[in-house]
Short mmCIF file of C-alpha atoms in Angstrom, two decimals:
data_model
loop_
_atom_site.label_atom_id
_atom_site.label_comp_id
_atom_site.label_asym_id
_atom_site.label_seq_id
_atom_site.Cartn_x
_atom_site.Cartn_y
_atom_site.Cartn_z
CA MET M 894 54.86 44.54 32.95
CA GLU M 895 52.04 46.12 34.24
CA ALA M 896 49.76 43.52 32.72
CA LEU M 897 51.69 40.92 34.67
CA GLN M 898 51.24 42.91 37.95
CA GLN M 899 47.65 43.14 37.42
CA PHE M 900 47.27 39.48 36.67
CA TRP M 901 49.39 38.88 39.95
CA ASP M 902 47.28 41.37 42.25
CA GLY M 903 44.15 39.55 40.84
CA LEU M 904 45.65 36.12 41.85
CA VAL M 905 46.67 37.06 45.17
CA SER M 906 43.25 39.10 46.04
CA GLN M 907 41.33 35.97 44.49
CA LEU M 908 43.48 33.37 46.61
CA SER M 909 43.14 35.33 49.91
CA TYR M 910 39.35 35.64 49.16
CA LEU M 911 39.02 31.90 48.87
CA GLY M 912 41.15 31.17 51.78
CA LYS M 913 38.56 33.62 53.89
CA LEU M 914 35.66 31.83 52.48
CA GLY M 915 37.33 28.29 53.56
CA ILE M 916 37.79 29.68 57.05
CA ASN M 917 34.79 31.29 57.40
CA MET M 918 32.86 27.90 56.48
CA LEU M 919 35.19 25.84 59.01
CA PRO M 920 32.61 26.52 61.93
CA GLY M 921 30.07 24.92 60.00
CA LEU M 922 32.14 21.63 59.86
CA GLN M 923 31.49 21.34 63.69
CA TYR M 924 27.81 20.16 62.42
CA THR M 925 28.99 18.24 59.40
CA VAL M 926 31.36 16.31 61.04
CA GLY M 927 28.97 15.90 64.32
CA LEU M 928 26.19 14.48 62.28
CA PHE M 929 28.32 12.01 60.58
CA ALA M 930 29.91 10.97 63.98
CA VAL M 931 26.69 10.27 65.66
CA THR M 932 24.93 8.73 62.76
CA VAL M 933 27.84 6.30 62.15
CA LEU M 934 28.25 5.99 66.18
CA LEU M 935 24.47 4.99 66.69
CA SER M 936 23.09 3.62 63.21
CA ILE M 937 25.55 1.15 63.03
CA PRO M 938 24.69 -0.81 66.52
CA LEU M 939 21.05 -0.29 65.73
CA GLY M 940 21.17 -1.53 61.93
CA LEU M 941 22.93 -4.99 63.58
CA CYS M 942 20.24 -5.32 66.04
CA LEU M 943 17.57 -4.70 63.24
CA ALA M 944 19.31 -7.15 61.00
CA LEU M 945 19.26 -9.74 63.73
CA LEU M 946 15.36 -8.91 64.22
CA ARG M 947 14.94 -9.14 60.44
CA ASN M 948 16.36 -12.55 60.50
CA SER M 949 14.20 -13.54 63.48
CA ARG M 950 11.98 -17.04 63.44
CA ILE M 951 9.06 -15.06 64.95
CA ARG M 952 7.18 -14.03 62.18
CA VAL M 953 5.65 -10.50 63.72
CA VAL M 954 9.31 -9.58 64.57
CA LYS M 955 10.40 -10.33 61.16
CA GLY M 956 7.52 -8.62 59.72
CA LEU M 957 7.47 -5.56 61.55
CA THR M 958 11.27 -4.56 60.88
CA GLY M 959 10.66 -5.14 57.48
CA PHE M 960 7.93 -2.72 57.41
CA TYR M 961 10.25 -0.01 59.08
CA VAL M 962 13.08 -0.64 56.63
CA TRP M 963 10.36 -0.45 53.79
CA ILE M 964 8.98 3.04 55.43
CA MET M 965 12.92 4.50 56.09
CA ARG M 966 14.07 3.43 52.53
CA GLY M 967 10.99 3.80 50.46
CA THR M 968 10.69 7.59 51.44
CA PRO M 969 12.96 10.38 50.67
CA LEU M 970 15.59 11.53 53.48
CA LEU M 971 14.72 14.99 52.88
CA LEU M 972 11.11 14.53 53.38
CA GLN M 973 11.95 12.31 56.93
CA LEU M 974 13.88 15.48 57.85
CA PHE M 975 10.85 17.67 57.49
CA PHE M 976 8.78 15.41 59.08
CA PHE M 977 10.99 15.21 62.04
CA TYR M 978 11.45 18.59 62.16
CA TYR M 979 8.47 20.41 61.60
CA GLY M 980 5.90 17.79 61.51
CA LEU M 981 6.03 16.01 65.02
CA THR M 982 4.99 19.09 66.75
CA PHE M 983 1.71 18.82 65.24
CA ILE M 984 0.89 15.33 66.24
CA PRO M 985 -1.92 15.81 69.00
CA VAL M 986 -1.01 15.24 72.71
CA VAL M 987 2.42 14.14 72.65
CA GLY M 988 3.69 16.84 69.74
CA PRO M 989 4.83 19.30 72.11
CA TYR M 990 7.18 16.60 73.88
CA LEU M 991 8.53 15.58 70.56
CA THR M 992 9.89 19.00 69.58
CA MET M 993 13.49 18.87 68.58
CA GLY M 994 16.00 21.44 67.90
CA ARG M 995 17.21 21.73 64.52
CA PHE M 996 20.48 19.69 65.03
CA GLN M 997 18.98 17.21 67.33
CA ALA M 998 16.03 16.51 64.64
CA ALA M 999 18.76 16.20 62.05
CA CYS M 1000 20.56 13.52 64.14
CA VAL M 1001 17.48 11.22 65.07
CA THR M 1002 16.36 11.62 61.62
CA PHE M 1003 19.90 10.43 60.09
CA VAL M 1004 20.30 7.61 62.59
CA LEU M 1005 16.92 6.05 62.03
CA ASN M 1006 17.28 6.27 58.32
CA TYR M 1007 20.84 4.96 58.14
CA ALA M 1008 19.93 2.20 60.46
CA ALA M 1009 17.48 0.83 58.10
CA TYR M 1010 20.07 0.82 55.30
CA PHE M 1011 22.55 -0.64 57.54
CA CYS M 1012 20.40 -3.41 58.51
CA GLU M 1013 19.75 -4.84 55.16
CA ILE M 1014 23.50 -4.54 54.43
CA PHE M 1015 24.13 -6.63 57.93
CA ARG M 1016 21.31 -8.77 57.08
CA GLY M 1017 23.13 -9.96 53.55
CA GLY M 1018 26.31 -10.41 55.35
CA ILE M 1019 24.83 -12.48 57.71
CA LEU M 1020 22.84 -14.69 55.35
CA SER M 1021 26.51 -15.14 53.43
CA VAL M 1022 27.75 -17.06 56.37
CA GLU M 1023 27.60 -20.73 55.60
CA SER M 1024 25.35 -23.07 57.60
CA GLY M 1025 28.70 -25.26 58.24
CA GLN M 1026 29.68 -22.67 60.37
CA TYR M 1027 26.82 -22.81 62.71
CA GLU M 1028 26.93 -26.48 62.94
CA ALA M 1029 30.37 -26.59 63.91
CA ALA M 1030 29.77 -23.79 66.48
CA GLN M 1031 27.19 -25.71 67.63
CA VAL M 1032 28.78 -29.27 68.15
CA LEU M 1033 31.59 -27.38 69.98
CA GLY M 1034 29.43 -26.08 72.69
CA PHE M 1035 28.98 -22.50 71.70
CA THR M 1036 26.01 -20.70 72.87
CA LYS M 1037 23.85 -18.90 70.67
CA TRP M 1038 25.44 -15.51 71.68
CA GLN M 1039 28.86 -16.91 71.44
CA THR M 1040 28.07 -17.89 67.95
CA ASN M 1041 26.89 -14.85 66.93
CA LEU M 1042 29.57 -12.66 68.82
CA LYS M 1043 32.48 -14.77 67.66
CA ILE M 1044 31.60 -16.76 64.64
CA VAL M 1045 28.90 -14.90 62.46
CA PHE M 1046 29.55 -11.26 63.10
CA PRO M 1047 33.42 -11.24 62.28
CA GLN M 1048 32.46 -13.11 59.14
CA MET M 1049 29.75 -10.92 58.48
CA LEU M 1050 32.04 -7.95 59.14
CA LYS M 1051 34.19 -8.66 56.24
CA VAL M 1052 31.45 -9.39 53.56
CA SER M 1053 29.93 -6.02 54.61
CA LEU M 1054 32.60 -3.61 54.53
CA PRO M 1055 32.60 -2.48 50.97
CA SER M 1056 28.76 -1.72 51.63
CA VAL M 1057 29.35 0.25 54.55
CA SER M 1058 31.95 2.00 53.04
CA ASN M 1059 29.43 3.15 50.33
CA GLU M 1060 27.13 3.56 52.66
CA CYS M 1061 29.28 6.27 54.74
CA ILE M 1062 30.43 8.11 51.59
CA THR M 1063 27.00 8.86 50.91
CA LEU M 1064 26.39 9.79 54.35
CA VAL M 1065 29.07 12.68 53.94
CA LYS M 1066 27.24 13.90 51.24
CA ASP M 1067 23.73 13.48 52.70
CA THR M 1068 24.82 15.81 55.65
CA ALA M 1069 24.44 18.52 53.24
CA LEU M 1070 20.59 18.00 53.36
CA ILE M 1071 20.09 20.05 56.75
CA THR M 1072 20.91 22.88 55.46
CA ALA M 1073 17.25 22.56 54.26
CA ILE M 1074 15.96 23.00 58.25
CA GLY M 1075 18.46 25.46 58.80
CA VAL M 1076 21.42 23.92 60.48
CA THR M 1077 24.42 25.94 59.74
CA GLU M 1078 26.57 23.59 58.27
CA ILE M 1079 29.27 23.93 55.34
CA LEU M 1080 26.65 24.05 52.22
CA TYR M 1081 24.75 26.85 54.42
CA PHE M 1082 27.99 29.07 54.74
CA ALA M 1083 28.60 28.32 51.08
CA LYS M 1084 25.23 29.23 50.04
CA SER M 1085 25.30 32.63 51.94
CA ALA M 1086 28.39 33.60 50.68
CA VAL M 1087 27.23 32.98 47.18
CA ASN M 1088 24.31 34.97 47.77
CA ARG M 1089 26.27 37.75 49.44
CA ASP M 1090 29.07 38.32 47.20
CA VAL M 1091 27.57 37.15 44.37
CA ASP M 1092 30.61 34.63 43.51
CA VAL M 1093 30.12 30.89 42.93
CA SER M 1094 33.63 30.18 44.29
CA ALA M 1095 31.87 29.24 47.61
CA TYR M 1096 30.52 26.25 46.21
CA ALA M 1097 33.81 25.31 44.90
CA ILE M 1098 35.34 25.67 48.46
CA ALA M 1099 32.56 23.53 50.01
CA ALA M 1100 32.67 20.76 47.38
CA ILE M 1101 36.81 20.61 47.96
CA ILE M 1102 36.13 20.16 51.66
CA TYR M 1103 33.52 17.37 50.90
CA LEU M 1104 36.12 15.50 48.77
CA ILE M 1105 38.70 15.88 51.42
CA MET M 1106 36.31 14.08 53.94
CA THR M 1107 35.57 11.28 51.26
CA TYR M 1108 38.98 10.67 50.32
CA GLY M 1109 39.81 10.16 53.96
CA LEU M 1110 37.13 7.93 54.53
CA THR M 1111 37.80 5.96 51.38
CA LYS M 1112 41.81 5.36 52.57
CA LEU M 1113 40.24 4.33 55.93
CA PHE M 1114 38.03 1.63 54.66
CA ASN M 1115 40.92 0.43 52.32
CA TRP M 1116 42.74 -0.20 55.25
CA LEU M 1117 39.96 -1.86 57.18
CA GLU M 1118 39.41 -4.18 54.03
CA LYS M 1119 42.77 -5.16 53.91
CA LYS M 1120 43.01 -5.59 58.02
CA PHE M 1121 39.90 -7.69 57.86
CA HIS M 1122 41.22 -10.31 55.15
CA TYR M 1123 41.40 -13.61 55.74
CA MET F 782 26.44 -50.05 79.43
CA SER F 783 26.57 -49.14 75.66
CA MET F 784 28.32 -45.89 74.71
CA ILE F 785 25.62 -45.23 72.14
CA THR F 786 22.13 -47.00 71.92
CA VAL F 787 19.95 -46.07 68.91
CA ARG F 788 16.54 -47.89 68.68
CA ASP F 789 13.83 -47.65 65.84
CA LEU F 790 15.07 -44.43 64.78
CA ARG F 791 12.66 -42.61 62.37
CA LYS F 792 13.33 -39.10 60.39
CA ALA F 793 11.63 -37.97 57.17
CA PHE F 794 12.18 -34.84 55.54
CA GLY F 795 8.36 -33.83 54.26
CA SER F 796 7.38 -36.90 52.50
CA ASP F 797 10.80 -38.29 51.92
CA SER F 798 11.63 -40.76 54.44
CA VAL F 799 15.27 -41.12 55.17
CA LEU F 800 15.58 -43.27 58.55
CA GLU F 801 13.03 -45.85 58.78
CA GLY F 802 13.63 -47.66 62.10
CA VAL F 803 17.63 -47.68 62.60
CA THR F 804 18.62 -49.66 65.62
CA PHE F 805 22.37 -49.99 66.73
CA SER F 806 24.56 -49.80 69.75
CA VAL F 807 28.16 -48.31 69.86
CA GLU F 808 30.33 -50.02 73.00
CA LYS F 809 33.21 -47.82 74.80
CA GLY F 810 36.60 -48.26 72.54
CA GLU F 811 34.97 -48.95 69.19
CA THR F 812 35.41 -48.03 66.14
CA VAL F 813 32.44 -48.32 64.06
CA ALA F 814 32.41 -47.69 60.00
CA VAL F 815 29.03 -47.03 58.40
CA ILE F 816 29.22 -47.78 54.66
CA GLY F 817 26.54 -48.03 51.86
CA PRO F 818 25.48 -46.28 48.74
CA SER F 819 24.67 -42.44 48.60
CA GLY F 820 21.25 -41.48 50.06
CA ALA F 821 20.73 -44.35 52.22
CA GLY F 822 20.57 -41.99 55.35
CA LYS F 823 23.94 -42.63 56.94
CA SER F 824 24.83 -38.82 57.35
CA THR F 825 21.33 -38.05 58.17
CA MET F 826 21.39 -40.62 60.94
CA LEU F 827 25.00 -39.24 62.21
CA ARG F 828 23.57 -35.62 62.37
CA CYS F 829 20.56 -36.88 64.50
CA LEU F 830 22.98 -38.20 67.09
CA ILE F 831 24.67 -35.08 67.83
CA ASN F 832 21.10 -33.51 67.57
CA LEU F 833 21.84 -31.38 64.23
CA GLU F 834 18.62 -32.70 62.83
CA SER F 835 15.78 -33.89 65.08
CA ALA F 836 14.27 -37.42 64.47
CA ASP F 837 10.69 -38.01 64.25
CA SER F 838 10.35 -40.96 66.51
CA GLY F 839 12.64 -43.78 68.31
CA GLU F 840 15.15 -43.57 71.03
CA ILE F 841 18.79 -42.28 71.21
CA ARG F 842 20.87 -42.74 74.26
CA ILE F 843 24.50 -41.21 75.09
CA GLU F 844 26.15 -43.12 77.88
CA ASP F 845 22.95 -43.72 79.08
CA GLN F 846 21.30 -40.23 79.11
CA PRO F 847 18.30 -40.17 76.88
CA LEU F 848 18.67 -37.44 74.02
CA LEU F 849 15.66 -38.87 72.52
CA ASP F 850 13.40 -40.87 74.37
CA ASN F 851 10.46 -42.05 72.70
CA GLY F 852 10.29 -39.60 69.89
CA LYS F 853 10.76 -37.02 72.77
CA TYR F 854 13.41 -34.54 73.10
CA PRO F 855 14.48 -33.12 76.48
CA ASP F 856 14.86 -29.18 76.90
CA GLU F 857 17.70 -27.38 75.29
CA LYS F 858 19.61 -27.07 78.42
CA ALA F 859 19.61 -31.13 78.75
CA ARG F 860 20.14 -31.76 75.09
CA ARG F 861 23.52 -29.23 74.79
CA LYS F 862 24.46 -31.21 78.14
CA ILE F 863 24.22 -34.77 76.50
CA CYS F 864 25.82 -33.71 73.19
CA SER F 865 28.67 -31.99 74.73
CA LYS F 866 29.83 -35.67 75.50
CA MET F 867 30.20 -36.05 71.62
CA GLY F 868 32.48 -34.14 68.71
CA MET F 869 31.85 -34.26 65.15
CA VAL F 870 34.22 -33.69 62.19
CA PHE F 871 32.50 -32.67 59.06
CA GLN F 872 33.18 -33.52 55.30
CA ASN F 873 33.82 -29.73 54.61
CA PHE F 874 36.04 -28.87 57.42
CA ASN F 875 33.97 -25.99 58.79
CA LEU F 876 37.10 -24.68 60.24
CA PHE F 877 36.38 -20.71 61.27
CA PRO F 878 38.27 -18.88 58.48
CA HIS F 879 38.74 -15.66 60.35
CA LEU F 880 40.62 -17.22 62.84
CA THR F 881 43.98 -18.78 63.24
CA VAL F 882 44.59 -22.31 63.29
CA LEU F 883 45.40 -21.86 66.95
CA GLN F 884 42.43 -19.66 67.74
CA ASN F 885 40.26 -22.52 66.11
CA LEU F 886 41.56 -24.82 68.53
CA VAL F 887 41.44 -22.60 71.57
CA LEU F 888 38.17 -20.76 71.32
CA PRO F 889 35.76 -23.62 71.87
CA PRO F 890 37.20 -24.75 75.28
CA VAL F 891 37.73 -21.28 76.41
CA ASN F 892 34.11 -20.59 75.60
CA ALA F 893 33.06 -23.55 77.56
CA LYS F 894 35.19 -22.47 80.40
CA LYS F 895 36.69 -25.93 80.15
CA TYR F 896 40.03 -24.38 80.16
CA THR F 897 41.75 -20.98 80.61
CA ARG F 898 43.64 -19.67 77.77
CA PRO F 899 47.11 -20.58 78.90
CA GLN F 900 46.11 -23.98 79.41
CA ALA F 901 43.79 -24.20 76.01
CA GLU F 902 46.85 -23.09 74.36
CA GLU F 903 48.99 -25.44 75.73
CA LYS F 904 46.99 -28.45 75.09
CA ALA F 905 46.08 -26.96 71.32
CA CYS F 906 50.02 -27.07 70.49
CA ALA F 907 49.92 -30.43 71.80
CA LEU F 908 47.28 -31.63 69.67
CA LEU F 909 48.53 -29.94 66.38
CA LYS F 910 51.90 -31.94 67.17
CA LYS F 911 49.95 -34.94 67.10
CA VAL F 912 48.18 -34.60 63.94
CA GLY F 913 51.33 -33.42 62.38
CA LEU F 914 50.91 -29.72 61.95
CA GLU F 915 53.32 -28.19 64.41
CA GLY F 916 54.47 -25.01 63.11
CA LYS F 917 50.95 -24.30 61.30
CA GLU F 918 49.57 -22.27 64.63
CA GLN F 919 49.43 -19.03 63.40
CA SER F 920 48.33 -19.95 59.63
CA ARG F 921 44.93 -19.19 58.53
CA PRO F 922 42.75 -22.04 57.36
CA SER F 923 42.57 -20.35 53.74
CA GLU F 924 46.34 -21.28 53.38
CA LEU F 925 46.22 -25.00 54.47
CA SER F 926 45.50 -27.78 52.06
CA GLY F 927 42.16 -29.76 52.35
CA GLY F 928 43.98 -32.76 54.39
CA GLN F 929 45.71 -30.05 57.03
CA LYS F 930 42.14 -28.62 57.31
CA GLN F 931 40.50 -31.73 58.10
CA ARG F 932 43.48 -32.37 60.66
CA VAL F 933 43.02 -29.23 62.26
CA ALA F 934 39.17 -29.97 62.40
CA ILE F 935 40.11 -33.37 64.14
CA ALA F 936 42.29 -31.69 66.57
CA ARG F 937 39.51 -28.94 67.26
CA ALA F 938 37.16 -31.68 68.16
CA LEU F 939 39.82 -33.34 70.57
CA MET F 940 40.00 -30.02 72.36
CA MET F 941 36.69 -30.57 74.05
CA GLU F 942 37.85 -34.02 74.88
CA PRO F 943 34.77 -35.91 74.01
CA ASP F 944 33.86 -39.47 74.66
CA VAL F 945 32.65 -40.13 71.17
CA LEU F 946 33.52 -38.83 68.02
CA LEU F 947 31.64 -38.58 64.90
CA PHE F 948 33.08 -38.41 61.29
CA ASP F 949 30.94 -37.51 58.36
CA GLU F 950 32.65 -38.67 55.56
CA PRO F 951 35.71 -37.05 56.59
CA THR F 952 37.64 -37.47 53.36
CA SER F 953 35.07 -37.06 50.61
CA ALA F 954 36.09 -33.46 49.78
CA LEU F 955 39.88 -34.28 49.80
CA ASP F 956 42.03 -35.24 46.60
CA PRO F 957 42.80 -38.81 46.90
CA GLN F 958 46.54 -38.41 47.81
CA LEU F 959 45.40 -36.22 50.53
CA THR F 960 42.91 -38.91 52.32
CA GLY F 961 45.81 -41.02 53.69
CA GLU F 962 47.27 -38.21 55.98
CA VAL F 963 43.69 -37.84 57.64
CA LEU F 964 42.92 -41.66 57.53
CA ALA F 965 46.47 -42.07 59.53
CA VAL F 966 45.20 -39.73 62.20
CA ILE F 967 41.70 -41.66 62.58
CA ARG F 968 43.48 -44.82 62.70
CA GLU F 969 45.88 -43.52 65.32
CA LEU F 970 42.75 -42.52 67.33
CA ALA F 971 41.32 -46.09 66.79
CA ARG F 972 44.62 -47.42 68.50
CA GLU F 973 44.35 -45.39 71.51
CA HIS F 974 40.61 -46.64 71.41
CA MET F 975 38.60 -43.43 71.01
CA THR F 976 34.88 -44.49 70.48
CA MET F 977 34.34 -43.34 67.07
CA ILE F 978 31.45 -43.70 64.28
CA VAL F 979 32.95 -43.12 60.96
CA VAL F 980 30.59 -42.39 57.68
CA THR F 981 32.87 -43.10 55.22
CA HIS F 982 33.41 -44.45 51.46
CA GLU F 983 36.95 -45.63 52.06
CA MET F 984 36.39 -49.31 52.18
CA GLY F 985 39.98 -49.78 52.78
CA PHE F 986 39.83 -47.86 55.79
CA ALA F 987 36.35 -49.32 56.96
CA ARG F 988 37.92 -52.94 56.17
CA GLU F 989 41.08 -52.42 58.09
CA ALA F 990 40.65 -49.98 60.98
CA ALA F 991 36.69 -50.66 62.05
CA ASP F 992 36.04 -53.02 64.95
CA LYS F 993 32.33 -53.19 63.78
CA VAL F 994 30.90 -52.07 60.39
CA LEU F 995 27.29 -51.10 59.73
CA PHE F 996 25.64 -51.63 56.13
CA MET F 997 23.02 -49.31 55.35
CA GLY F 998 20.81 -49.32 52.58
CA ASP F 999 17.18 -48.22 51.51
CA HIS F 1000 17.06 -46.44 54.83
CA VAL F 1001 17.46 -48.92 57.57
CA ILE F 1002 20.78 -50.97 58.68
CA ILE F 1003 20.81 -54.00 56.56
CA GLU F 1004 23.41 -55.52 57.78
CA GLU F 1005 26.11 -55.27 60.90
CA GLY F 1006 29.34 -57.16 61.96
CA THR F 1007 32.98 -57.39 61.64
CA PRO F 1008 34.72 -56.11 58.67
CA GLU F 1009 35.36 -59.64 57.83
CA GLU F 1010 31.83 -60.79 57.93
CA ILE F 1011 30.53 -57.62 55.71
CA PHE F 1012 33.29 -57.87 53.52
CA TYR F 1013 33.84 -61.24 52.79
CA HIS F 1014 30.50 -63.26 54.16
CA PRO F 1015 27.83 -60.66 53.86
CA LYS F 1016 24.26 -62.39 53.85
CA ASP F 1017 22.50 -59.85 51.96
CA PRO F 1018 22.68 -59.88 48.15
CA ARG F 1019 22.58 -55.71 48.16
CA ILE F 1020 26.06 -55.78 50.19
CA THR F 1021 27.53 -58.44 47.98
CA GLU F 1022 26.82 -56.52 45.11
CA PHE F 1023 28.14 -52.76 46.58
CA VAL F 1024 31.17 -54.52 47.81
CA SER F 1025 31.83 -56.06 44.49
CA LYS F 1026 31.26 -52.67 42.77
CA ILE F 1027 33.90 -50.90 44.99
CA LEU F 1028 36.51 -53.43 46.06
#
């Protein structure tokens, strides 16, 4: 009977500890969700523009965007994060003007990095649209922009959606990287709690928060894929 | 004035010569069938007429406007204006798969500011009825049979009210039992004196529905004449051989 009481008390105190940890981490959510939202909202349109430039017939434009994509995909995101936060300041003359706050630097880095990935996803999507679609649009008097906007992009979107979904889920997890430049996001709080209490439960709580976010995204994209199916 | 005049049209893909001096004209209200063996340049010739391919030299006049004058093309705006008088129906339909049948028909004239949306919808419904697809307005192209898709494509081309309709092998991608319903629509247009150029392998159609038949072979027009002349009294032995194999 006493053992049961002990077990019960232990369970309650453990649960209340975990609950407190979770609540304490919530302020970190604003940075995690904020970075995710900023990156998705800005890098997708930027990636789309890059994809159009990458498919351009002008060789210099095509080459330059190719180079950009190569740099952004070819180096670690963490390295880019350090570069934009710590590195830019040291550039002669313009350096002082390029100095950014932690979260600001994180946003810039993520937008530029993810735009390169979205560029390649959308480029593939655009290439998958049959040449007959362009021909039909031409003989029906569509302008170039009407063709892109009303014929090519919707078809590209359908093809690209599974890859975009994958990229967004990766993005949720990548937000944890900004703890390395001291942004107080979820993992930052988890790590402090682990160090303070010498108890790894905080990591489990952080993992659960990430899992809830990725689960929601998975459901959202499944719904979108159904909606765009034809 | 002829509707379409083509003189000494030449075109090569790299070192492969496809058109070696094609000359013909099409009068208003005429149905012209273009027949001949594969690789003769029939489709390329048709695609040159509507600026989907650019020819190397020669002359193309559409309602007396030069699309190609002595091997030179006018600027894009002028080309678009000239080509807007023509419609084209493709072998593979090329319907827009993400749009419904009705949207496929309504989008082009609304884009070109030819009609407001309600006007375009009214016209679209009338045309769908004409091609026998009443009630399919909200279907997606993927839900239609090949013959139905091609009839939608014809209706879509008619939405732009072209003076000339070009058909590039409109029944070649269809099962034999579906070609009839598409040919019936084209025949109906011929009765209404729509000016049409039809590249086809349907000899029965060319013989019965065409006012004029162009026989293309070896990258030129070997002979042109009435169906009677081409099918029963050809002058060139190549035509005799081709017709005897097919009929």
